[in-house]
XYZ file of C-alpha atoms in Angstrom:
575
model
C -7.358 34.174 8.480
C -4.646 33.719 5.861
C -4.614 32.807 2.190
C -1.796 30.920 0.524
C -1.416 30.021 -3.128
C 0.557 27.042 -4.448
C 1.542 26.397 -8.062
C 2.548 22.794 -8.708
C 2.592 19.955 -11.213
C 0.403 17.491 -9.312
C -2.023 17.965 -6.433
C -3.059 14.844 -4.535
C -6.040 14.831 -2.198
C -5.807 12.154 0.490
C -2.781 11.040 2.504
C -3.659 7.418 3.136
C -1.385 4.655 1.888
C -2.641 5.240 -1.661
C -2.010 8.988 -1.724
C 1.344 8.603 -0.007
C 2.585 6.096 -2.593
C 1.280 8.288 -5.418
C 3.056 11.352 -4.020
C 6.375 9.591 -3.406
C 6.366 7.878 -6.804
C 5.745 11.149 -8.628
C 8.152 13.224 -6.530
C 11.053 10.810 -6.972
C 10.691 11.239 -10.718
C 10.971 15.014 -10.492
C 7.311 16.026 -10.226
C 6.416 18.885 -7.883
C 3.639 17.554 -5.638
C 1.272 19.113 -3.117
C -0.344 16.460 -0.898
C -3.471 17.464 1.027
C -4.436 15.330 4.028
C -7.374 16.186 6.270
C -5.935 14.427 9.351
C -2.878 15.167 11.543
C -1.259 11.865 10.562
C -0.738 9.966 7.329
C -1.744 6.417 6.488
C -5.534 6.640 6.463
C -7.032 3.334 7.553
C -3.537 2.084 8.466
C -2.739 5.062 10.723
C -2.799 5.194 14.508
C -6.249 6.789 14.280
C -7.899 3.708 12.701
C -5.339 0.807 12.859
C -6.528 -1.539 10.148
C -3.922 -4.039 8.947
C -2.538 -3.553 5.462
C -4.019 -6.531 3.657
C -3.173 -7.602 0.148
C -2.957 -10.467 -2.298
C -3.229 -13.985 -0.925
C -0.867 -16.774 -1.856
C 2.789 -17.682 -2.060
C 5.166 -14.930 -3.236
C 2.304 -12.501 -3.865
C 3.126 -9.866 -1.241
C 3.133 -6.361 -2.708
C 6.582 -4.851 -3.198
C 7.586 -1.422 -4.495
C 6.983 1.577 -2.255
C 4.743 -0.301 0.176
C 7.459 -2.858 0.858
C 9.985 -0.044 1.334
C 7.725 1.557 3.955
C 6.992 -1.692 5.764
C 10.672 -2.657 5.871
C 11.520 0.761 7.306
C 8.964 0.097 10.014
C 10.319 -3.389 10.763
C 13.802 -1.901 11.154
C 12.837 1.055 13.343
C 9.772 -0.165 15.188
C 10.267 -3.686 16.488
C 8.545 -3.026 19.810
C 6.065 -2.156 17.925
C 4.430 1.230 18.561
C 1.828 3.067 16.467
C 3.394 6.474 17.130
C 6.620 5.211 15.584
C 4.629 3.825 12.662
C 3.034 7.265 12.201
C 6.490 8.819 12.222
C 7.735 6.410 9.548
C 4.864 7.432 7.284
C 5.387 11.118 8.098
C 9.097 10.897 7.341
C 8.592 9.229 3.978
C 6.461 12.141 2.778
C 7.575 15.185 4.763
C 11.263 14.806 3.927
C 10.849 13.688 0.319
C 12.191 16.334 -2.025
C 9.477 17.824 -4.283
C 6.554 17.154 -1.888
C 4.727 19.941 -0.057
C 2.642 18.323 2.694
C -0.503 20.039 3.987
C -1.784 18.159 7.040
C -5.084 19.001 8.778
C -6.291 20.449 5.473
C -9.718 19.596 4.041
C -10.473 20.035 0.350
C -13.665 22.116 0.113
C -13.847 23.550 -3.384
C -12.565 23.555 -6.955
C -12.251 25.947 -9.852
C -12.960 24.419 -13.246
C -12.162 25.387 -16.829
C -14.624 23.313 -18.814
C -13.788 19.666 -18.117
C -10.379 20.494 -16.632
C -9.640 21.180 -12.974
C -7.749 24.442 -12.581
C -7.381 24.527 -8.798
C -8.658 23.159 -5.510
C -9.169 25.013 -2.249
C -8.591 23.621 1.228
C -9.058 24.834 4.786
C -6.230 24.093 7.229
C -7.778 24.012 10.674
C -4.568 24.285 12.691
C -3.334 27.454 10.982
C -6.630 29.128 10.055
C -5.377 29.224 6.483
C -7.077 28.833 3.126
C -4.815 27.010 0.667
C -5.443 27.307 -3.062
C -3.522 24.758 -5.114
C -3.282 25.321 -8.844
C -1.912 22.332 -10.723
C -1.700 20.710 -14.125
C -2.910 17.381 -12.772
C -4.968 16.240 -9.800
C -5.263 12.855 -8.131
C -8.110 11.921 -5.797
C -6.909 9.367 -3.264
C -9.318 10.538 -0.575
C -11.300 7.313 -0.337
C -14.615 9.161 -0.338
C -13.858 10.636 -3.774
C -14.334 14.229 -2.643
C -13.461 15.701 -6.054
C -16.339 13.872 -7.745
C -19.168 16.097 -6.460
C -16.911 19.163 -6.602
C -15.896 18.749 -10.250
C -18.772 16.917 -11.897
C -16.684 13.791 -12.405
C -18.894 10.784 -13.064
C -19.155 8.340 -10.186
C -21.250 5.580 -8.680
C -22.256 4.663 -5.165
C -23.802 1.437 -3.932
C -24.416 -1.940 -5.511
C -25.107 -2.502 -9.196
C -27.912 -4.761 -10.324
C -26.618 -8.235 -11.145
C -27.820 -7.891 -14.713
C -25.847 -4.715 -15.519
C -22.471 -6.448 -15.741
C -23.683 -10.043 -15.398
C -22.225 -10.250 -11.877
C -23.480 -13.189 -9.840
C -22.763 -11.715 -6.403
C -24.712 -8.489 -6.906
C -28.387 -8.058 -5.875
C -31.168 -8.343 -8.405
C -32.052 -4.668 -8.038
C -29.452 -1.891 -7.756
C -29.331 0.109 -4.530
C -27.130 2.630 -2.735
C -26.040 0.259 0.017
C -22.334 -0.128 0.715
C -20.051 -1.970 3.054
C -19.953 -0.311 6.443
C -17.580 1.546 8.772
C -15.646 0.088 11.699
C -14.266 1.439 14.944
C -11.511 -0.958 15.953
C -10.013 -1.455 19.379
C -6.801 -3.024 20.649
C -5.960 -4.777 23.893
C -2.749 -5.338 25.837
C -1.701 -8.162 28.126
C -0.415 -7.400 31.645
C 1.063 -9.636 34.341
C -1.950 -9.572 36.683
C -5.771 -9.558 36.598
C -7.335 -6.290 35.455
C -10.951 -5.172 36.029
C -13.075 -3.271 33.536
C -15.985 -0.960 34.337
C -18.046 -0.164 31.225
C -19.666 3.226 30.635
C -23.374 3.338 31.365
C -24.163 3.993 27.703
C -22.426 0.853 26.404
C -24.540 -1.906 24.893
C -24.842 -5.129 26.884
C -24.092 -8.558 25.431
C -24.686 -11.145 28.118
C -23.780 -14.325 26.218
C -21.866 -15.520 23.177
C -25.222 -16.058 21.475
C -25.500 -12.243 21.365
C -22.395 -12.202 19.134
C -22.955 -15.025 16.639
C -20.257 -15.514 13.996
C -18.263 -12.675 15.564
C -14.913 -14.016 16.815
C -13.969 -12.179 19.986
C -10.637 -13.227 21.384
C -7.244 -11.671 22.025
C -6.005 -12.259 18.463
C -8.692 -10.567 16.362
C -8.834 -6.941 15.242
C -12.645 -6.830 15.688
C -13.267 -5.857 12.051
C -16.863 -7.064 12.399
C -17.778 -4.129 14.642
C -19.169 -2.535 11.500
C -22.204 -0.341 10.779
C -23.603 2.147 8.306
C -23.644 0.341 4.990
C -27.436 0.492 4.912
C -27.321 4.274 5.413
C -25.083 7.018 4.037
C -21.450 6.036 4.593
C -20.310 9.638 4.121
C -22.879 11.995 5.606
C -23.958 9.738 8.502
C -20.415 9.137 9.773
C -20.826 10.929 13.112
C -24.021 9.071 14.041
C -22.497 5.780 12.902
C -19.443 6.443 15.094
C -21.641 7.006 18.153
C -23.353 3.647 17.704
C -20.073 1.867 16.967
C -18.603 3.080 20.265
C -21.551 1.653 22.168
C -20.851 -1.691 20.539
C -17.094 -1.495 21.142
C -17.429 -0.916 24.881
C -20.176 -3.517 25.064
C -18.044 -6.168 23.355
C -15.130 -5.557 25.714
C -17.481 -5.622 28.694
C -18.766 -8.980 27.430
C -15.238 -10.360 27.060
C -14.165 -9.158 30.505
C -17.311 -9.580 32.578
C -19.637 -12.029 30.802
C -17.913 -15.414 30.882
C -14.337 -16.592 30.509
C -12.740 -15.339 27.284
C -9.109 -15.698 28.344
C -8.576 -11.983 28.880
C -8.441 -11.743 32.664
C -4.998 -10.070 32.530
C -5.787 -7.930 29.488
C -6.712 -4.245 29.316
C -7.981 -1.846 26.679
C -4.925 -0.262 25.089
C -6.656 1.896 22.487
C -10.101 2.552 20.995
C -10.635 4.160 17.611
C -12.924 7.190 17.606
C -12.435 7.705 13.867
C -14.317 5.059 11.864
C -12.483 3.274 9.095
C -14.422 3.185 5.836
C -14.619 0.398 3.287
C -16.726 1.941 0.566
C -18.354 5.164 -0.587
C -18.025 6.863 -3.987
C -16.414 5.081 -6.912
C -15.321 7.047 -9.967
C -16.107 6.030 -13.537
C -13.034 5.682 -15.719
C -12.464 4.420 -19.220
C -12.880 0.918 -17.810
C -15.053 -0.262 -14.924
C -13.428 -3.269 -13.263
C -15.976 -6.034 -12.623
C -16.373 -9.353 -10.861
C -15.944 -11.085 -14.211
C -12.668 -9.246 -14.890
C -11.318 -10.447 -11.568
C -12.449 -14.025 -12.053
C -10.784 -14.027 -15.509
C -7.477 -12.998 -13.789
C -7.491 -9.475 -15.215
C -4.923 -10.083 -17.925
C -5.340 -6.590 -19.323
C -2.966 -5.146 -21.875
C -2.690 -2.034 -19.665
C -2.198 -3.875 -16.360
C -0.397 -1.609 -13.854
C -1.153 -3.287 -10.509
C -2.638 -6.472 -9.134
C -4.989 -7.721 -6.469
C -5.523 -11.055 -4.828
C -7.772 -10.561 -1.813
C -11.003 -12.508 -2.034
C -14.165 -10.627 -3.009
C -14.883 -9.988 0.652
C -18.414 -8.588 0.414
C -19.609 -7.363 3.821
C -23.342 -7.161 4.380
C -24.526 -3.522 4.599
C -26.132 -4.081 8.031
C -22.765 -5.093 9.437
C -22.940 -5.878 13.143
C -26.731 -6.023 13.066
C -26.896 -8.482 10.168
C -28.832 -11.488 11.474
C -28.349 -13.924 8.604
C -25.088 -15.516 9.753
C -21.468 -14.554 9.099
C -21.238 -10.792 8.402
C -19.352 -11.210 5.125
C -19.142 -13.583 2.179
C -15.693 -14.485 0.849
C -16.246 -15.002 -2.865
C -13.284 -16.649 -4.563
C -10.839 -14.453 -6.437
C -7.692 -15.624 -8.223
C -4.418 -14.355 -6.805
C -2.953 -12.503 -8.496
C -5.305 -10.765 -10.908
C -4.495 -7.651 -12.907
C -5.970 -4.156 -12.595
C -5.930 -1.901 -15.688
C -4.623 1.641 -15.876
C -7.902 2.677 -17.544
C -9.624 2.249 -14.167
C -7.414 4.952 -12.634
C -8.390 8.145 -14.471
C -11.675 9.944 -15.039
C -13.835 9.324 -18.069
C -15.019 12.945 -18.262
C -12.530 15.137 -16.354
C -9.428 15.640 -18.479
C -6.710 15.955 -15.822
C -8.014 13.765 -12.991
C -6.308 10.604 -11.782
C -7.703 8.547 -8.888
C -6.668 5.456 -6.952
C -7.578 3.529 -3.836
C -11.070 2.454 -2.936
C -12.557 5.155 -5.188
C -11.192 3.550 -8.357
C -13.419 2.746 -11.322
C -14.921 -0.583 -10.284
C -18.238 -2.179 -9.485
C -19.204 -2.855 -5.899
C -18.390 -6.530 -6.432
C -14.875 -5.828 -7.714
C -14.282 -3.222 -5.026
C -14.934 -5.828 -2.348
C -11.540 -7.243 -3.341
C -9.521 -4.234 -4.543
C -10.258 -2.071 -1.473
C -7.533 -3.551 0.766
C -4.564 -1.275 1.345
C -1.847 -3.455 -0.148
C -3.661 -3.327 -3.470
C -4.512 0.373 -3.061
C -0.864 1.227 -2.399
C 0.120 -0.322 -5.717
C -2.602 1.678 -7.454
C -1.184 4.827 -5.873
C 2.329 4.052 -7.082
C 0.909 3.435 -10.560
C -0.824 6.818 -10.863
C 2.121 8.677 -9.338
C 4.399 7.153 -11.957
C 1.844 7.843 -14.695
C 1.649 11.466 -13.566
C 5.430 11.743 -13.947
C 5.089 10.632 -17.572
C 2.169 13.008 -18.126
C 4.123 15.963 -16.738
C 7.222 15.229 -18.809
C 5.364 14.495 -22.049
C 2.513 17.018 -21.575
C -0.086 14.260 -21.860
C -3.510 13.786 -20.318
C -3.988 10.722 -18.105
C -5.755 9.113 -21.059
C -2.858 10.122 -23.311
C -0.491 8.117 -21.119
C -2.650 5.077 -21.823
C -2.785 5.779 -25.531
C 0.934 6.349 -26.129
C 3.059 5.465 -23.069
C 1.561 2.404 -21.377
C 4.612 0.199 -22.070
C 6.895 2.845 -20.635
C 4.687 3.110 -17.558
C 4.772 -0.640 -17.010
C 8.559 -0.772 -17.318
C 9.021 2.166 -14.954
C 6.835 0.473 -12.359
C 8.752 -2.783 -12.594
C 12.072 -0.937 -12.396
C 10.820 0.494 -9.089
C 10.026 -3.064 -7.908
C 6.277 -2.843 -8.395
C 5.509 -6.391 -9.516
C 3.271 -6.806 -12.576
C 2.094 -10.393 -13.075
C 2.844 -11.971 -16.470
C 5.250 -9.148 -17.344
C 9.022 -9.338 -17.702
C 11.169 -6.368 -16.804
C 13.507 -5.179 -19.550
C 17.136 -5.102 -18.503
C 19.733 -2.522 -19.508
C 21.600 -3.598 -22.638
C 24.934 -3.527 -20.838
C 23.601 -6.006 -18.273
C 22.395 -8.318 -21.013
C 25.681 -8.185 -22.949
C 28.069 -8.663 -20.013
C 29.632 -11.970 -19.074
C 28.153 -13.187 -15.765
C 29.992 -15.549 -13.428
C 29.680 -16.680 -9.815
C 32.018 -18.447 -7.418
C 29.172 -20.741 -6.398
C 26.026 -21.760 -8.273
C 24.357 -20.382 -11.395
C 23.745 -16.619 -11.243
C 22.008 -16.289 -14.600
C 18.585 -15.802 -12.954
C 19.833 -12.430 -11.663
C 19.175 -10.987 -15.110
C 16.071 -12.850 -16.229
C 13.746 -9.871 -15.636
C 11.782 -11.423 -12.765
C 12.453 -9.970 -9.309
C 10.737 -12.564 -7.134
C 9.991 -16.268 -7.045
C 7.021 -17.158 -9.254
C 5.456 -20.594 -9.018
C 8.241 -23.181 -9.046
C 10.803 -20.737 -10.444
C 13.091 -19.289 -7.788
C 14.344 -16.483 -10.069
C 17.296 -15.800 -7.814
C 20.847 -16.732 -6.897
C 21.652 -18.563 -3.677
C 25.122 -18.512 -2.198
C 27.055 -18.011 1.010
C 28.714 -15.085 2.738
C 32.044 -14.524 1.032
C 30.968 -15.861 -2.345
C 31.078 -13.498 -5.304
C 29.176 -12.675 -8.480
C 30.845 -10.752 -11.311
C 29.971 -8.942 -14.523
C 32.809 -8.505 -17.032
C 33.168 -6.834 -20.436
C 35.475 -7.106 -23.439
C 36.273 -3.399 -23.201
C 36.068 -0.917 -20.284
C 32.545 0.383 -19.737
C 31.274 3.516 -17.988
C 28.938 2.482 -15.162
C 26.565 4.965 -13.488
C 24.137 2.860 -11.433
C 23.840 -0.491 -9.718
C 20.374 -1.910 -9.062
C 19.831 -4.754 -6.593
C 16.755 -6.645 -5.435
C 17.352 -8.659 -2.269
C 15.176 -11.263 -0.558
C 12.858 -9.609 1.998
C 10.918 -12.847 2.629
C 7.751 -11.992 0.734
C 6.052 -14.956 2.402
C 6.469 -13.582 5.915
C 3.188 -13.693 7.839
C 3.691 -10.433 9.699
C 2.016 -7.309 8.308
C 2.716 -3.702 9.162
C 1.412 -3.531 12.769
C -0.198 -5.855 15.360
C -3.848 -6.389 16.254
C -3.129 -6.809 19.971
C -0.211 -6.729 22.382
C 0.677 -9.942 24.219
C 3.522 -9.751 26.723
C 5.954 -11.485 24.374
C 5.510 -9.650 21.092
C 8.848 -9.991 19.304
C 7.889 -10.736 15.703
C 8.699 -7.280 14.291
C 12.241 -7.308 12.926
C 14.088 -7.072 9.630
C 13.547 -10.312 7.673
C 16.391 -12.720 8.348
C 16.776 -13.346 4.607
C 17.751 -9.732 3.911
C 21.347 -9.038 2.893
C 22.692 -6.700 5.566
C 26.275 -5.928 4.472
C 27.893 -6.231 1.061
C 30.627 -4.700 -1.025
C 31.204 -4.102 -4.711
C 34.660 -4.203 -6.248
C 35.901 -3.113 -9.684
C 38.816 -4.194 -11.814
C 41.287 -1.346 -12.257
C 43.515 -0.746 -15.295
C 46.184 -3.009 -13.759
C 43.663 -5.867 -13.442
C 43.542 -5.542 -9.652
C 40.277 -5.802 -7.716
C 39.648 -2.537 -5.882
C 36.790 -1.564 -3.556
C 34.110 0.556 -5.221
C 31.681 0.737 -2.300
C 30.685 -1.055 0.886
C 27.101 -0.978 2.163
C 26.408 -1.795 5.816
C 23.163 -2.166 7.730
C 21.027 -2.550 4.625
C 17.406 -3.448 5.352
C 15.751 -2.602 2.038
C 14.768 -4.996 -0.732
C 15.364 -2.570 -3.634
C 18.632 -0.629 -3.717
C 19.690 1.698 -6.508
C 23.230 2.963 -5.994
C 24.793 5.757 -8.024
C 28.408 5.174 -9.070
C 30.851 6.732 -11.523
C 33.405 4.211 -12.679
C 34.959 2.963 -15.890
C 35.970 -0.664 -15.648
C 36.153 -4.031 -17.392
C 34.556 -5.903 -14.469
C 32.508 -5.547 -11.308
C 31.878 -8.083 -8.587
C 29.460 -8.278 -5.682
C 30.566 -9.898 -2.424
C 27.893 -10.572 0.258
C 29.288 -10.006 3.747
C 26.402 -10.581 6.169
C 22.672 -11.307 6.302
C 20.214 -10.387 9.059
C 20.256 -13.988 10.297
C 19.841 -16.415 7.419
C 22.619 -18.951 6.921
C 22.559 -18.387 3.164
C 22.449 -15.416 0.814
C 19.550 -15.024 -1.638
C 19.457 -12.278 -4.276
C 16.851 -11.824 -7.011
C 18.416 -9.217 -9.295
C 21.580 -7.283 -10.020
C 21.547 -4.794 -12.912
C 24.277 -2.457 -14.087
C 23.480 0.729 -15.978
C 25.597 2.938 -18.183
C-alpha cells in the first residue's frame, strides 16, 4: 500500500463530460487541477462503458458549443469509422495532456477532512496501484453524478420527487417520495453481410411477442434507452442488483428481435452490451437557487445565467421497463433554449464546494430536462471558469456570484460557450478598426453573436479567395486573433452511433468548416505580407497568438471541408 499527497487549487470528483469540461476550463486559465475518476475511461455516460448519446437543447442553432463542440469536432476528425475506443482516446487526450491537470483514473473518493463548513481534503483509493491519494485543495467540485461529497461533507441535498405543492410544479406527484428515474444497460448491434443466429443464455427473460414490449421501440436504429430499472428502489446502493435484472432484459430483448418474429435484423449481431448501468438521477445538491419546472417554463432568464438547456422535461417513470401504464416516459414541453443560473452550481452550506451535472441544485422536474450531457457539459465549463476566477481573486463560489458574475459570463462567451440573450463584448481595437470585405457585408463579424439566432445569420458569407480586412489610422500592436467558424450547429449527427449498419459514413468534419486560411499584414512599405497560414483546421473556435505591429490585417479563406461557400461568424483582434 502507498500513500500520496497532492496540493492543488481545484479538486474535481467525477470524470464524465461535466467533470472533464470543468477541469479543462479551469486548467486552461492557469488553475492547478486534480481530477478523480473512478473508472478506467473518461466520459461517464458517454464513454465506451455506457454509450449514451450526448443529448442537448432542441431546435435550430441551439447545439452546445464551447468545450463540448471542441471535443466532438476532434472526434469527427479522428474517428470517422466510428469506434468507441477512439472516442475514449479523444476524451483521454483532452484531459491527460492538458497542462495543469493531474488525472487519477480508477480512483474512488471515499472520505473527506473538514474544517467547519470548508472542505480541506478528500481521500481516494486507486485500485490499480493500491494507492491512497489525499488531495488538499482550496476548492472542490463534485461532478460525480451521484453527488458523493454530499454525504461525506454534510452538504445539503435532496433525492427523489418533490410534492407538487412545494414549488407549485404541475408534473410532480401530490406527495413527495424518494423515487427517481432509473438506470439503463444499453446494447449495440452491427450489421453483417449474411444471416447470423443468436443463442440466448438460459437466464435471459423471454418475450414471445411484441405485446410483451408495448411502447418500447425495438429496431436497428434505437439505443434501447427504455431498458431501464431501479427508480422505485435505491438508484445508488441497489446498482448491482439492478444491473443483474437489466442484463436479463437486454438478452431477452435481443432474443425476441432475433428469434421471435421478423424485426429486420436477420443479418445483425450483438456488437456490445453494457455491464455498467447508466444513471439518470440520484442525489441533487441544494444551492443558493433550486431550479424548478416553473423556472424552465419561464425560459430561465436569470441575471446570473451561465448555461442553457433545451431538452424537454423527459420524466421517466420510476418503474422503467416494468411500468404498465403506457409509454415509459412523459415529454413535458420545455422552451429551447432556457437559462440555468450560476446560483444552482455551488453549495448553500459548504463554503468551497462547486457542483455541476445531474447533481446540480434542481427539483426532480427540472432535472428531467437538465440531466442530458450536452447541458451538463456546459455546466461543467461554467464552474471550471468560475473556479479560475475564484482562485485568482481569492473568492468563495458565492463570492464569484456576488462580485464577478459579469466577468464570468464574458469569459464563457469568449470561450464560445453560448449564453442566450447575452452579447459578447468585443475588444476595443476590434470595435474601432475599419472593416472591409471584397464581397458582401462583414459587419456581423463583430456584432458579439457567434452563431445564427432566429432569422439573424450573424455571419459573413463569401467565397474561397475573397478577403476581409481590419485597418487602423495608426500602426497597432496585435497579440491575438480570435475566429469562430461555421461547424454546422444544425447537423443531426451526435458524438457516436447507436448501431452499426454496413454503410455508416456520416462521421466527418462538417463540410461548412473552413479548412485552410491565411492572414496577411500590411508592412511599413504598405505591402501585404503573410503573417500566418493555417491548414487542416477542423475546429470552430480558434485563438491564435501573434506578435505584429501593423496598420492592417486581412483574412483570406483558402479551402473549406466541402462547402461551396465560406461562412464565418466572428473575427476579433486583440492588443
